[in-house]
Coordinates of C-alpha atoms in Angstrom, one line a residue:
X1 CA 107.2 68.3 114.0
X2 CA 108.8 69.2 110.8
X3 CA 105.6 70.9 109.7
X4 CA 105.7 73.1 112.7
X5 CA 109.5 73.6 112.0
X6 CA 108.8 74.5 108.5
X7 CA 105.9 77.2 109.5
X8 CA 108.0 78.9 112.2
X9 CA 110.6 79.4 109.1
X10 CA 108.3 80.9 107.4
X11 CA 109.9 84.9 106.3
X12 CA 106.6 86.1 105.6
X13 CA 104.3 87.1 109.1
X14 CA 101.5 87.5 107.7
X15 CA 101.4 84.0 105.7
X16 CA 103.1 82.8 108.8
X17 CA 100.5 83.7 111.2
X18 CA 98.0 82.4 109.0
X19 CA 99.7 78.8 108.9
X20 CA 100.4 78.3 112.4
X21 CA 96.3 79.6 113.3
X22 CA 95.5 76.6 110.7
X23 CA 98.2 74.1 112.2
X24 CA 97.0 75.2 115.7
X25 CA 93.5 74.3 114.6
X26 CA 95.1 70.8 113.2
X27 CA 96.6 70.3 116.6
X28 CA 93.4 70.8 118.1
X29 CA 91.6 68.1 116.1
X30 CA 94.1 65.9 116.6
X31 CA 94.3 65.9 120.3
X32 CA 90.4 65.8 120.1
X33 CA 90.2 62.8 118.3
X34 CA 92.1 61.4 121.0
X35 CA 91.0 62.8 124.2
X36 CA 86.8 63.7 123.1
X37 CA 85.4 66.9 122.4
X38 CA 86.7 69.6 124.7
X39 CA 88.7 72.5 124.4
X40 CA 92.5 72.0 124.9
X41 CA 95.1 74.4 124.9
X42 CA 95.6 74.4 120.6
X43 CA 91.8 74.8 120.5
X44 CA 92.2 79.0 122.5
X45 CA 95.4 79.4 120.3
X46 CA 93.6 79.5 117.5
X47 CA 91.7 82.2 118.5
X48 CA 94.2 84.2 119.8
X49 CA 96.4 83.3 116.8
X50 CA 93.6 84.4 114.7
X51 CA 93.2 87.9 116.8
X52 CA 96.9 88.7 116.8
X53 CA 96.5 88.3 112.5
X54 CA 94.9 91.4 112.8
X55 CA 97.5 93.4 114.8
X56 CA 99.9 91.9 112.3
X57 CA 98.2 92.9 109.1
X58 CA 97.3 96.4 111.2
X59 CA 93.7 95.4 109.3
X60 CA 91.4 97.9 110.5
X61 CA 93.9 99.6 113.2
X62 CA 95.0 102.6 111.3
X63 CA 91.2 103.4 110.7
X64 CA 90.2 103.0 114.5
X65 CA 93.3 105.1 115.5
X66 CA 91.9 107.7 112.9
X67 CA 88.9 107.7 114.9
X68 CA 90.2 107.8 118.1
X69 CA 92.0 110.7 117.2
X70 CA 89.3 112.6 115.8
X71 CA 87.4 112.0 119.3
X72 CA 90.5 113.3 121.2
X73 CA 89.3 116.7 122.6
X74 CA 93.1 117.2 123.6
X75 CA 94.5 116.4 120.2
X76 CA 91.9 118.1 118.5
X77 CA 92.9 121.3 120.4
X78 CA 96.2 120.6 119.7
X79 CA 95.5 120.3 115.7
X80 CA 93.4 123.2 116.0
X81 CA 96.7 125.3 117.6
X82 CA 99.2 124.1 114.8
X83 CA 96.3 125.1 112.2
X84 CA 96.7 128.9 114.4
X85 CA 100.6 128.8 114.3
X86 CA 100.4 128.0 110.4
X87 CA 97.0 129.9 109.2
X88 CA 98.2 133.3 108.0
X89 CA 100.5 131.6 105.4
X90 CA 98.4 128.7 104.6
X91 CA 96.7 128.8 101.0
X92 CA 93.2 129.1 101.0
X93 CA 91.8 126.6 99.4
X94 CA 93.6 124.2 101.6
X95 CA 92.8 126.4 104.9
X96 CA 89.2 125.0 105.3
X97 CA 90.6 121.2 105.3
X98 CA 93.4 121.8 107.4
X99 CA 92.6 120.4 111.2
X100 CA 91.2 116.9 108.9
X101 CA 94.6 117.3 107.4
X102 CA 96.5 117.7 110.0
X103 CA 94.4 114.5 111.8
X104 CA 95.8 112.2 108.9
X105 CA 99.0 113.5 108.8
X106 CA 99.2 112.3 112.5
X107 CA 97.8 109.2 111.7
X108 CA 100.1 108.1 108.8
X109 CA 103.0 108.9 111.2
X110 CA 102.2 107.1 113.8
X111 CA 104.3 104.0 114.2
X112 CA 102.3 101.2 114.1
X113 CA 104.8 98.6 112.1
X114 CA 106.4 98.3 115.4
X115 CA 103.2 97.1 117.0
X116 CA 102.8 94.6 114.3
X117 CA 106.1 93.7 113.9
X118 CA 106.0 92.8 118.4
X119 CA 102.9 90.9 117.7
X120 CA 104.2 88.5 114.7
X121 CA 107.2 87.6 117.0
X122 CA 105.1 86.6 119.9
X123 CA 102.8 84.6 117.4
X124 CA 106.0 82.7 116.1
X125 CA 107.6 82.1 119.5
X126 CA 105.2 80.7 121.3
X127 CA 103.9 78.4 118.5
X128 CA 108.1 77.5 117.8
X129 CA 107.7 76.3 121.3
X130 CA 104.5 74.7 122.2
X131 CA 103.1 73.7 118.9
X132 CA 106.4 71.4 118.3
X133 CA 105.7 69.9 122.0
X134 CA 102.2 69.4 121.2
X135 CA 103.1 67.5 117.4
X136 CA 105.5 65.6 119.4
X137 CA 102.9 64.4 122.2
X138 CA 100.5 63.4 119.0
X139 CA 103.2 61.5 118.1
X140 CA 104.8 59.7 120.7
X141 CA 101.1 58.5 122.0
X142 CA 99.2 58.2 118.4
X143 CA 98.1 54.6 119.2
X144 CA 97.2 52.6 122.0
X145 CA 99.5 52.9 124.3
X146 CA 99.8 51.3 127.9
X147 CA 98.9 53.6 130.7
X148 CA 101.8 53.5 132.2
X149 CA 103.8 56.4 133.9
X150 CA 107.4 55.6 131.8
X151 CA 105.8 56.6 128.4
X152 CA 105.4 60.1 129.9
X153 CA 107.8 60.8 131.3
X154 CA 110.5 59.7 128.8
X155 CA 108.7 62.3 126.8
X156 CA 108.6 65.3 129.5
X157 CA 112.9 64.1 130.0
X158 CA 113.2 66.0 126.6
X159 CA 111.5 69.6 128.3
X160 CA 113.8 71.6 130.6
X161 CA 113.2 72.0 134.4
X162 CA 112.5 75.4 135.6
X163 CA 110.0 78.0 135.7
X164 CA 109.2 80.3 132.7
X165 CA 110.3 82.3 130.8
X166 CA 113.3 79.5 130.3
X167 CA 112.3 76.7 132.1
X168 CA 109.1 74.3 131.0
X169 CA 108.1 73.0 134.1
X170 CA 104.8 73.8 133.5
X171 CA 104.8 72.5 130.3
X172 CA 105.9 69.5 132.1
X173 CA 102.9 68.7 133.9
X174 CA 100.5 69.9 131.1
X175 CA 102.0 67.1 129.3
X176 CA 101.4 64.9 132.1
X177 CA 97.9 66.0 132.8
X178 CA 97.0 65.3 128.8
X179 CA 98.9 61.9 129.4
X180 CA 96.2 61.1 131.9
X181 CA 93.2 62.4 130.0
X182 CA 93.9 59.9 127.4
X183 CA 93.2 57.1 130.0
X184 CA 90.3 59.0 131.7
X185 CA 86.2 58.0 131.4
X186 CA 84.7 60.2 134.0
X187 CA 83.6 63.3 132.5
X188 CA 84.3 65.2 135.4
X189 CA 87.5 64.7 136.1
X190 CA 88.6 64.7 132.0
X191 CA 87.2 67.9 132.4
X192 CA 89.4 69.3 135.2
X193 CA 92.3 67.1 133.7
X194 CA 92.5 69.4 130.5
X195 CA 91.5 72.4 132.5
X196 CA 94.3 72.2 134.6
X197 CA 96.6 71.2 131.5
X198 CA 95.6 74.4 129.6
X199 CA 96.1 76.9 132.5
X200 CA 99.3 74.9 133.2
X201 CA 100.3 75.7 129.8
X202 CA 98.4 79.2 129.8
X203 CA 100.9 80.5 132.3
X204 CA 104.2 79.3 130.6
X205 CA 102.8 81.0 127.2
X206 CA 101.8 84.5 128.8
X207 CA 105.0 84.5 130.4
X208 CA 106.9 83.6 128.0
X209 CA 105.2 86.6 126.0
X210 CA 105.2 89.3 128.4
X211 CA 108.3 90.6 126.2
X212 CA 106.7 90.9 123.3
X213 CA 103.1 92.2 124.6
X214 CA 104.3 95.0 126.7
X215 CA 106.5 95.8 123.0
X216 CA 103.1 95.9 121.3
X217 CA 101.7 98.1 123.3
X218 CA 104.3 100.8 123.7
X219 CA 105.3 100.4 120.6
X220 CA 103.2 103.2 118.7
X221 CA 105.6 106.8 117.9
X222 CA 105.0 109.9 116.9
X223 CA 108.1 111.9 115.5
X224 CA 107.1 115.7 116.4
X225 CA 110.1 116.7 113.2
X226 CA 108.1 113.9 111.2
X227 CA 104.7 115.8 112.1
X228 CA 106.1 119.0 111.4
X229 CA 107.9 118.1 108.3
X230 CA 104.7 116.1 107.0
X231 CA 102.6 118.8 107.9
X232 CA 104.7 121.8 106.4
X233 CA 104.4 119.6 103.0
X234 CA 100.9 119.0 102.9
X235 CA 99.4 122.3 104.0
X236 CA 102.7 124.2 102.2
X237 CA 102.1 122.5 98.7
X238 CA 104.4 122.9 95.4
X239 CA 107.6 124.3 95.4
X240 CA 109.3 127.1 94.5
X241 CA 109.9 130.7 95.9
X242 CA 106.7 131.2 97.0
X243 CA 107.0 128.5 99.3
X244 CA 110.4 129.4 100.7
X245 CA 109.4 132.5 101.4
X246 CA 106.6 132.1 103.5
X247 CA 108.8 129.2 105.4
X248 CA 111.7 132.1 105.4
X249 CA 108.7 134.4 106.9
X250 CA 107.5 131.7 109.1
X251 CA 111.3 131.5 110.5
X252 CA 111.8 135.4 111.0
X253 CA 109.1 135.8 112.4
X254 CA 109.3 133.7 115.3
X255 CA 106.1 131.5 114.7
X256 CA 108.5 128.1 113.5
X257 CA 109.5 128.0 116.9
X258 CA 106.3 128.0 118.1
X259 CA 105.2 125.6 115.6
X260 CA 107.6 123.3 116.8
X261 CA 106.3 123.6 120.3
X262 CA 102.3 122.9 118.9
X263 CA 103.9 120.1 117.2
X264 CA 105.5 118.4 120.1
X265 CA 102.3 118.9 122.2
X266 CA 100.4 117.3 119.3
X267 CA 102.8 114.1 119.0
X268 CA 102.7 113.3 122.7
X269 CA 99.0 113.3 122.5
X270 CA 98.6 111.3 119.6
X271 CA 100.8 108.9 121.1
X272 CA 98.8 108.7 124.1
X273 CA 95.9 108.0 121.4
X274 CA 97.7 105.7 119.5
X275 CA 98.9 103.4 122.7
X276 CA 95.1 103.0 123.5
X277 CA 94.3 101.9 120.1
X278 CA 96.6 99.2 120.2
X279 CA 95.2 97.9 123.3
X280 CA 91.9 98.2 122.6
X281 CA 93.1 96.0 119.7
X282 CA 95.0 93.5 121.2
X283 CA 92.5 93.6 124.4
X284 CA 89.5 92.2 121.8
X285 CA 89.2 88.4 121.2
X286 CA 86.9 87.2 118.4
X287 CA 84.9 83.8 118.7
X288 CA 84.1 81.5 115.8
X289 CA 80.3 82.5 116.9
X290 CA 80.8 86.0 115.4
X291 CA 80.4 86.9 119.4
X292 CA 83.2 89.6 120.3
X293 CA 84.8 89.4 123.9
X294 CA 86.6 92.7 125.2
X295 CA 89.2 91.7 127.3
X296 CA 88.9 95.0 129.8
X297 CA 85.3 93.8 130.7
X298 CA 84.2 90.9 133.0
X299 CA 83.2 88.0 131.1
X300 CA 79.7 87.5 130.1
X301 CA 79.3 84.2 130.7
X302 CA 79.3 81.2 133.4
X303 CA 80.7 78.6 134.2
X304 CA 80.1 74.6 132.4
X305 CA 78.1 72.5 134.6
X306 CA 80.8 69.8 134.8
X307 CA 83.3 72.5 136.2
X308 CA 81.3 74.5 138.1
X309 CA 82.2 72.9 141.6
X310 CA 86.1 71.8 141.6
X311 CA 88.1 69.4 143.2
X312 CA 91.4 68.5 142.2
X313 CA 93.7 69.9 144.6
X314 CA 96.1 71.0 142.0
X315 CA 93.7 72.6 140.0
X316 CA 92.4 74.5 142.8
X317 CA 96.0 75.6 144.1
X318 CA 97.1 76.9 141.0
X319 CA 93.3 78.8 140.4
X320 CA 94.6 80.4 144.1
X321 CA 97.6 81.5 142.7
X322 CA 96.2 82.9 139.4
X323 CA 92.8 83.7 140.0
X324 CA 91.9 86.2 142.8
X325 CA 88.3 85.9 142.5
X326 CA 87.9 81.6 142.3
X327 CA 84.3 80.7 141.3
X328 CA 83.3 84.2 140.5
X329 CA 83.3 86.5 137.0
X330 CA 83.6 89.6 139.5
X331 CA 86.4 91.4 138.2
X332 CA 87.7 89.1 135.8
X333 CA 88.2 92.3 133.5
X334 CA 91.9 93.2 132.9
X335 CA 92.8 96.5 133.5
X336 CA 96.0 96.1 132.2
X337 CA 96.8 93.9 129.7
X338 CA 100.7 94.4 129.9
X339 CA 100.6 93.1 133.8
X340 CA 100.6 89.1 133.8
X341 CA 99.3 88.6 136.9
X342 CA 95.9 90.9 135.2
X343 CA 96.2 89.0 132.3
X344 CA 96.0 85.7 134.0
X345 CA 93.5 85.9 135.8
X346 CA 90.9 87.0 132.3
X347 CA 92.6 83.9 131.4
X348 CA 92.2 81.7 133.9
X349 CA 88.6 82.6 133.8
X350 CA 88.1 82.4 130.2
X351 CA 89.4 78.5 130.1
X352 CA 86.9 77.9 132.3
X353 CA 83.9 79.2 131.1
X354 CA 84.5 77.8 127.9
X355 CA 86.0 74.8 128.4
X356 CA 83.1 73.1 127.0
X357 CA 82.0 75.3 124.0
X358 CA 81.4 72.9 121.1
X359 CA 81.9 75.8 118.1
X360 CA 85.6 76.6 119.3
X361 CA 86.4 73.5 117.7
X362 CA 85.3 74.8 114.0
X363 CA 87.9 75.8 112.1
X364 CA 89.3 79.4 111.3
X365 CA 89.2 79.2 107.6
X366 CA 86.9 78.4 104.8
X367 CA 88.3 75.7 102.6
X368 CA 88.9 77.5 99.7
X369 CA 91.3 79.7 102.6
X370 CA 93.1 76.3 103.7
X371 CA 94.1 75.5 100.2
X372 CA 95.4 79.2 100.1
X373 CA 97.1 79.2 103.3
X374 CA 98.7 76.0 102.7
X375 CA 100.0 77.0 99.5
X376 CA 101.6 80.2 101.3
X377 CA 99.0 82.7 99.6
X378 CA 97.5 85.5 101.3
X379 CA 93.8 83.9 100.8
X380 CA 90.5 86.8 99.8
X381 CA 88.1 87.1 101.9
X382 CA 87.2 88.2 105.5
X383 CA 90.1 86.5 107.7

């Protein structure tokens, strides 16, 4: 526990993140070793810890909003028209760059820290949280311990009653559920055990998170004065009179104020851009396989044999309240990752169909990483 406590202290988020994907991983082995190989709750949060890295670092997000905006035909058309309003006073050699320009200058102001900054918070608060409970589960039933019901429930005394976002009663009965799986032989019902344990645990996290997702994704900005000021720099270069006289023609004339409108059309745009970026970022998951999941599509897969036909009644009440289509991949696509109920039921679905995938128990970093990661360096290498 102190190992999560010292991680989730961590001032760095970028280090951060990196430790608790690592410690997730060491949770995940941990609770394996104990329980036999199947995915638990830690083992899908390293995954999605390793994802959110990426929104935190913005690594490759800047680029892919570059390109997204180059593909807008609306802010295109609206680059093109500040080009029009600026053209006549423009300098020539930087006339024949200027709608690229003007594309980058969008891009640079576009506030994606704010996105970042939404996703390193969720990434810290839900590991805070969880990944304490988990380290203190490992602990309190590390050895052989009698099956018997006080144990557990001296340890789920210590969680608060209540639903999410402030109560743990789901965490509650995870607990419980993992508790059991300890004690369990049949494959079958080990299997719907820790299923049940991570959706259990899947809907206290997402809910817990809604604050911080729906922040992500409407976090991106675009300042029109920032656009126009950025803009007037770069295709207005050097100083001088010559400069303030065409802005002083530019004023008089009545073209800055239509500049100012071209610029304000441009910014919403680009913001509408930049919002889909984000999401198309946050919506992509990245298994240890190399294999990319997009979270808007149904899932291409199926379901394990050994949890293809349920029948724990609590599993199968909570798959009714959380997944719309039971037993079917049909529409397991979110259409909107900031709606929990959407985001549940990809979820739901995803635990599911890889419940049983032997590779999501690798781990996320080489060795020569770990030693980085653990020594709070930013590790080379792909991440």
């Amino acid at each position: 526990m102190s190992e999560v406590d010292r991680i989730t202290a961590h001032t760095d988020p970028v280090v951060r993140n990196l430790q608790i994907t690592q410690c997730y991983h060491e949770l995940s082995t941990a609770l394996v070793t104990r329980i036999g190989r199947a995915a638990n709750w830690c083992t899908f949060a390293v995954w999605a810890s390793k994802q959110a890295g990426q929104t935190i670092r913005q690594e490759d997000l800047a680029r892919h909003l570059e390109r997204l905006l180059g593909s807008s035909p609306d802010t295109r058309d609206c680059a093109a028209l500040v080009v029009r309003r600026l053209r006549w006073i423009i300098p020539r050699r930087v006339r024949r760059d200027a709608d690229r320009l003007v594309l980058q200058t969008v891009a640079a102001v576009v506030g994606l820290d704010a996105a970042g900054d939404a996703a390193a918070e969720g990434n810290r608060k839900v590991f805070a949280e969880i990944a304490r409970e988990f380290a203190r589960f490992l602990a309190a039933f590390s050895g052989e311990q009698a099956d018997g019901e006080h144990q557990i429930a001296e340890f789920c005394a210590a969680l608060r009653p209540g639903d999410p976002p402030e109560g743990q009663r789901y965490l509650r009965q995870a607990f419980t559920r993992y508790h059991q799986a300890l004690f369990t032989s049949d494959p079958k019902r080990l299997a719907e055990l820790l299923l049940l344990a991570n959706l259990e645990i899947g809907v206290h996290e997402q809910t817990r998170l809604q604050p911080e997702i729906t922040a992500a994704l409407e976090a991106p900005i675009v300042d029109p004065d920032e656009v126009e000021r950025r803009l007037l720099d770069l295709l207005l270069p050097g100083g001088g009179l010559r400069r303030r006289l065409r802005l002083a023609i530019l004023a008089l004339s009545g073209r800055r104020r239509l500049l100012r409108v071209a610029c304000e059309h441009l910014a919403r745009h680009a913001r509408t851009v930049a919002r889909h970026a984000v999401t198309e970022h946050m919506m992509t998951l990245s298994l240890p396989s190399g294999q990319l999941l997009y979270l808007g599509q149904d899932l291409p897969a199926e379901f394990p044999p050994v949890l293809s036909q349920l029948s724990d009644p609590e599993l199968l009440a909570l798959l009714r309240e959380i997944d719309p289509t039971t037993d079917s991949l049909l529409g397991t696509g979110a259409r909107d990752w900031s709606d929990l109920p959407d985001r549940m039921h990809y979820i739901a679905d995803l635990f599911r169909c890889q419940a049983q995938r032997d590779d999501l128990l690798s781990p996320p970093f080489t060795p020569e990483q770990v030693v980085a990661v653990k020594g709070g360096r930013r590790p080379s290498g792909r991440l």
